[in-house]
PDB file of C-alpha atoms in Angstrom:
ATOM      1  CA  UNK W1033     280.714 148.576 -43.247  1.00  0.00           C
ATOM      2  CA  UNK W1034     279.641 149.496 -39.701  1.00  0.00           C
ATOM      3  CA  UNK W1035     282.631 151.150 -37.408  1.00  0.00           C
ATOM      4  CA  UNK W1036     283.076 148.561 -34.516  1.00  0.00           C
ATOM      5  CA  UNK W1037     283.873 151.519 -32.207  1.00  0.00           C
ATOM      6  CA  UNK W1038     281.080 152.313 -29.591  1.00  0.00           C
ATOM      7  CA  UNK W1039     279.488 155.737 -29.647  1.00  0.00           C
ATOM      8  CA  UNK W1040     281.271 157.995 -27.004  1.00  0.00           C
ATOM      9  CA  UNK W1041     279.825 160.512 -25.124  1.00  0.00           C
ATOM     10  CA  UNK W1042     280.732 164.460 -24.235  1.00  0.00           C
ATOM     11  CA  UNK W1043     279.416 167.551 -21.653  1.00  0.00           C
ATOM     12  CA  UNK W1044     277.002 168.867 -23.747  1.00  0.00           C
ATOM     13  CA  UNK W1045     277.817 172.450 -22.060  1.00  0.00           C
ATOM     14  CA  UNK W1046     281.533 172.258 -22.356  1.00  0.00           C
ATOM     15  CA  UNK W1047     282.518 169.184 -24.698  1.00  0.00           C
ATOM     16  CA  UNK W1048     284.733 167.760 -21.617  1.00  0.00           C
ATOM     17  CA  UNK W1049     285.267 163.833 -22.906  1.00  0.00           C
ATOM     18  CA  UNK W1050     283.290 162.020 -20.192  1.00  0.00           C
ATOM     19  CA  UNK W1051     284.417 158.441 -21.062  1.00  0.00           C
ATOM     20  CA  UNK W1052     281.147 157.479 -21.320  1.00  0.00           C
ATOM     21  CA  UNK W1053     280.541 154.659 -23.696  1.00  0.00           C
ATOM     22  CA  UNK W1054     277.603 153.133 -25.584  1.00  0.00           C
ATOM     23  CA  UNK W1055     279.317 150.096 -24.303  1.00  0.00           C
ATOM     24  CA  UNK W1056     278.543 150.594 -20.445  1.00  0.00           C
ATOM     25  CA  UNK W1057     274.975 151.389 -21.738  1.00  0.00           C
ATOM     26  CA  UNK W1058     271.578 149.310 -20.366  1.00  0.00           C
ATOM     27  CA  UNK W1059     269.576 147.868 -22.817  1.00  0.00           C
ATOM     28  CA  UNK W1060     266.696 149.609 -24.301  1.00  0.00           C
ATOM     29  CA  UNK W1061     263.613 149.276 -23.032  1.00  0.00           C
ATOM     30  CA  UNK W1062     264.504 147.906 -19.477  1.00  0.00           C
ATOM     31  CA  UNK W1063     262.653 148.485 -17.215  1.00  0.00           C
ATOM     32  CA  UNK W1064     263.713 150.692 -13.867  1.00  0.00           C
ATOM     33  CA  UNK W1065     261.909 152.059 -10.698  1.00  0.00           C
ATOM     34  CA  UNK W1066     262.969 155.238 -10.585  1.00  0.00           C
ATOM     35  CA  UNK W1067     262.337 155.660 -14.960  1.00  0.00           C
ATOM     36  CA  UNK W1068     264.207 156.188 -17.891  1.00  0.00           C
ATOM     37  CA  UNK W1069     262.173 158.789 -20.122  1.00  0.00           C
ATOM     38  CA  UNK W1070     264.970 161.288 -21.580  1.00  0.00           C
ATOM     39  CA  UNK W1071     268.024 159.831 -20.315  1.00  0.00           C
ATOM     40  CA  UNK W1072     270.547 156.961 -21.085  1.00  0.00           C
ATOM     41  CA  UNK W1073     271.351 154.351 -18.396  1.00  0.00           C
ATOM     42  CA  UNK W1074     274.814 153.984 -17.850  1.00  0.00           C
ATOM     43  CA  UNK W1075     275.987 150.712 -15.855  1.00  0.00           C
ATOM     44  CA  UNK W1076     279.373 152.135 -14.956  1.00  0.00           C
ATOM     45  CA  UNK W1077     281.087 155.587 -15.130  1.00  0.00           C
ATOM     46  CA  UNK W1078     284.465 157.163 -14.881  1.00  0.00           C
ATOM     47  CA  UNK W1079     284.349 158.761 -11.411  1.00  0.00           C
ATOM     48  CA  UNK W1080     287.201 160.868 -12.032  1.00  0.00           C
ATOM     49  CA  UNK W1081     285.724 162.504 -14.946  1.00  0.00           C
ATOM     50  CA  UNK W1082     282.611 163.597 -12.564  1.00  0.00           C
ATOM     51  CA  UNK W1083     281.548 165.011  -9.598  1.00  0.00           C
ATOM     52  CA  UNK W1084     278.683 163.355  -7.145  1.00  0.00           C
ATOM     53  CA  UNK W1085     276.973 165.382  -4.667  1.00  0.00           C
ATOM     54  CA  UNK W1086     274.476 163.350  -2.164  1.00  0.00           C
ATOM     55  CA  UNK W1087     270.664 164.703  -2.689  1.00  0.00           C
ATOM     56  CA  UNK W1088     268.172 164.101   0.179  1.00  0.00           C
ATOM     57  CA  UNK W1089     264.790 165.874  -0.427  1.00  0.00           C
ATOM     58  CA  UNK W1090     261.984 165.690   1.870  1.00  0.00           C
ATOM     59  CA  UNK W1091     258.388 165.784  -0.426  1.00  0.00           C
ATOM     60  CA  UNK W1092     256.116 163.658  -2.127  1.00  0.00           C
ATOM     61  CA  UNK W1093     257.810 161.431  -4.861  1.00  0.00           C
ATOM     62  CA  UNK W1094     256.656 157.879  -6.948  1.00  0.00           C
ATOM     63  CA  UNK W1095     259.107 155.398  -6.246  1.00  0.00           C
ATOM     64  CA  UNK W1096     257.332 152.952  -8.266  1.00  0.00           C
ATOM     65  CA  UNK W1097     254.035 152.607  -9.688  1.00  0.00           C
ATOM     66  CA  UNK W1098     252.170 151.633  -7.426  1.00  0.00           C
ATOM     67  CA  UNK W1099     254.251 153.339  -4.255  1.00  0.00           C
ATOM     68  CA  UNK W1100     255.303 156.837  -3.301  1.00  0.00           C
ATOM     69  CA  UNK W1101     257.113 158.114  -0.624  1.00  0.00           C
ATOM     70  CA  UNK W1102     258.104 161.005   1.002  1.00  0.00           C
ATOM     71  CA  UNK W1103     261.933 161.125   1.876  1.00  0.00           C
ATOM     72  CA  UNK W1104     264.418 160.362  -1.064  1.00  0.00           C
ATOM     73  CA  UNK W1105     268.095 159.863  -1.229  1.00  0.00           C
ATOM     74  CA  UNK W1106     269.648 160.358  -4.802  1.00  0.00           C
ATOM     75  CA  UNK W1107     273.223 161.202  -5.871  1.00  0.00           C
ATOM     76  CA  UNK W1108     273.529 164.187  -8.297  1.00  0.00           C
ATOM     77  CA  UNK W1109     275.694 163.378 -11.757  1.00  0.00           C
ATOM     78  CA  UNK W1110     277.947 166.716 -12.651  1.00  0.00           C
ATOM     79  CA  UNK W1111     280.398 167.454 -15.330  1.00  0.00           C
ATOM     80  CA  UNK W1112     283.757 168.016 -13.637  1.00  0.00           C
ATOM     81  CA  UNK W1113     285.160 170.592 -15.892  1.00  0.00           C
ATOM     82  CA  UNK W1114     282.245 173.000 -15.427  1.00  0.00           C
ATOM     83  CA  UNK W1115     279.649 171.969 -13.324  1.00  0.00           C
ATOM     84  CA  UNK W1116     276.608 171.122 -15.518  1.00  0.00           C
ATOM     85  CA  UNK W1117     273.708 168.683 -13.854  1.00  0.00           C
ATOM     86  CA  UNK W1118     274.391 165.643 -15.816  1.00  0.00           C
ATOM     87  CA  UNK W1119     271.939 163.285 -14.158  1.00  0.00           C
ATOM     88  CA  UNK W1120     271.666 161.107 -11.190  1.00  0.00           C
ATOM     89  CA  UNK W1121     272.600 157.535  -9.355  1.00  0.00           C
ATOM     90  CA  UNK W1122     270.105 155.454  -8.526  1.00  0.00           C
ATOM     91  CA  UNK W1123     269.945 152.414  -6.228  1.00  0.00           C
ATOM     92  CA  UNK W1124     267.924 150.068  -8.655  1.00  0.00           C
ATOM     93  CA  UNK W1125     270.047 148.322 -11.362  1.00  0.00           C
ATOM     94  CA  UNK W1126     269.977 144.724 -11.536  1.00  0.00           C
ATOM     95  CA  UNK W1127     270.881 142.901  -8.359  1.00  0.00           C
ATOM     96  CA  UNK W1128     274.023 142.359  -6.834  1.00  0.00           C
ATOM     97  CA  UNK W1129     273.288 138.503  -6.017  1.00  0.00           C
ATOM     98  CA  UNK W1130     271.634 135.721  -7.813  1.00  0.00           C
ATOM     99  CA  UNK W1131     268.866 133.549  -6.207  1.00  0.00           C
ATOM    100  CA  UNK W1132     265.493 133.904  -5.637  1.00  0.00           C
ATOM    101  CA  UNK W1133     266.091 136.885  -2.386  1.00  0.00           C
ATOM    102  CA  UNK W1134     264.817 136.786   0.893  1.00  0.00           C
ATOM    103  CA  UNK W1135     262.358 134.468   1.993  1.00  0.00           C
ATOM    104  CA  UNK W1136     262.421 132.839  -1.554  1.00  0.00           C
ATOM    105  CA  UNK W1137     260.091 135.788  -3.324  1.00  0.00           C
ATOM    106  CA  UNK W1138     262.624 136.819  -5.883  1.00  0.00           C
ATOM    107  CA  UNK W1139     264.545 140.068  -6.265  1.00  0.00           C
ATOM    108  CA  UNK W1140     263.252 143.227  -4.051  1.00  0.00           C
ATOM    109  CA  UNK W1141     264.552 146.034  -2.847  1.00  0.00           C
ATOM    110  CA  UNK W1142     265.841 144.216   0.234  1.00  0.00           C
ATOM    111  CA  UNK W1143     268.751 142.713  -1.892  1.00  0.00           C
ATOM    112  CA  UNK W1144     271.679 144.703  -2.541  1.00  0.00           C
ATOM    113  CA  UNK W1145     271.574 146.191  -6.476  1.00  0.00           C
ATOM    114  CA  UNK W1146     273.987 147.248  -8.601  1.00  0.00           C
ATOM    115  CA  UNK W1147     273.878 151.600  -8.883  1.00  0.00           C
ATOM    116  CA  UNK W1148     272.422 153.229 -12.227  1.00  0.00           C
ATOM    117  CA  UNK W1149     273.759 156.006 -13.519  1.00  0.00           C
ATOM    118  CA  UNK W1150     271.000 157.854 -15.125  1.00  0.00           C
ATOM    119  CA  UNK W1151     272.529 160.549 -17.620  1.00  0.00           C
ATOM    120  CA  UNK W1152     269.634 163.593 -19.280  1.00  0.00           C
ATOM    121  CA  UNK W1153     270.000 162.918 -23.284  1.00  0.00           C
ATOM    122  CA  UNK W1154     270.011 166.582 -22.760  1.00  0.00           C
ATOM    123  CA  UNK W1155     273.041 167.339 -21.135  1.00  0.00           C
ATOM    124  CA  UNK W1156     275.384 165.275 -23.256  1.00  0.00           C
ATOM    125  CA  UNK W1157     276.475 164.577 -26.943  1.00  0.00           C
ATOM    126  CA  UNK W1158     277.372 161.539 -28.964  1.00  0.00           C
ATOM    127  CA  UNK W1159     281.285 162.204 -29.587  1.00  0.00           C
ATOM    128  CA  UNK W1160     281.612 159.437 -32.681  1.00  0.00           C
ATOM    129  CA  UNK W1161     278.111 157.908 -33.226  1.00  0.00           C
ATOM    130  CA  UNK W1162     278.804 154.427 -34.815  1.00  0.00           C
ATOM    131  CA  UNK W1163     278.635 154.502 -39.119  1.00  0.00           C
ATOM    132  CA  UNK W1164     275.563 153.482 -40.336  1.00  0.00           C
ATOM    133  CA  UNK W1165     275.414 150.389 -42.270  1.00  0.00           C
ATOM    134  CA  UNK W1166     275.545 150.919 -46.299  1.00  0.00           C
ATOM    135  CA  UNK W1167     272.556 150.797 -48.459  1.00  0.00           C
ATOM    136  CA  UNK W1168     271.576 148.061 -50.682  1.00  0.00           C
TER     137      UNK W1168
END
């Protein structure tokens, strides 16, 4: 029988419990701007578990696919207990409002979205990963 507890996750540098939760996790294979190759996309963290340090770089970057720019503004992700890079906030989650967005074109990045927190697979480790279901 599979546990019904969700995986939880830990610093991978110092084990600190993050309260991270497979719960708060997007699902796989959505799709964001700013990527999700290595990481896990968290929809909510505990702040007081973290620290968040404001990142503004000036040099070449791909927003998108088919768009790069030059300045960006990112929030870094560290452990609080010892300091370790855990990852970053991003600006491009699902939208804060429903409708069909300014002008009636849909979502864009005009519209208010909800923040991603975008954690390296690297830098953390699965405290109880959920029981795998028996074999037949």
């Amino acid at each position: 029988m599979a546990s019904s507890a969700a995986a939880t996750y830990r610093c991978a540098e110092c084990g600190a419990d993050l309260n991270l939760s497979a719960a708060q996790l997007y699902p796989e294979g959505v799709y964001f701007e700013a990527g999700n190759k290595g990481t896990l996309s968290f929809s909510w963290v505990d702040e007081s578990r973290l620290r968040f340090a404001p990142e503004d770089r000036i040099r070449p970057f791909f927003e998108t696919l088919n768009y790069w720019g030059i300045q960006r503004k990112r929030t870094r992700i560290s452990c609080d207990a010892c300091g370790r890079l855990l990852g970053y906030v991003y600006d491009d989650g699902p939208p804060v409002m429903e409708g069909t967005g300014q002008f009636g074109m849909g979502p864009s990045q005009v519209i208010p979205r909800r923040p991603r927190y975008r954690i390296k697979t690297k830098a953390v480790t699965v405290a109880n990963p959920p029981a795998a279901a028996p074999y037949r």
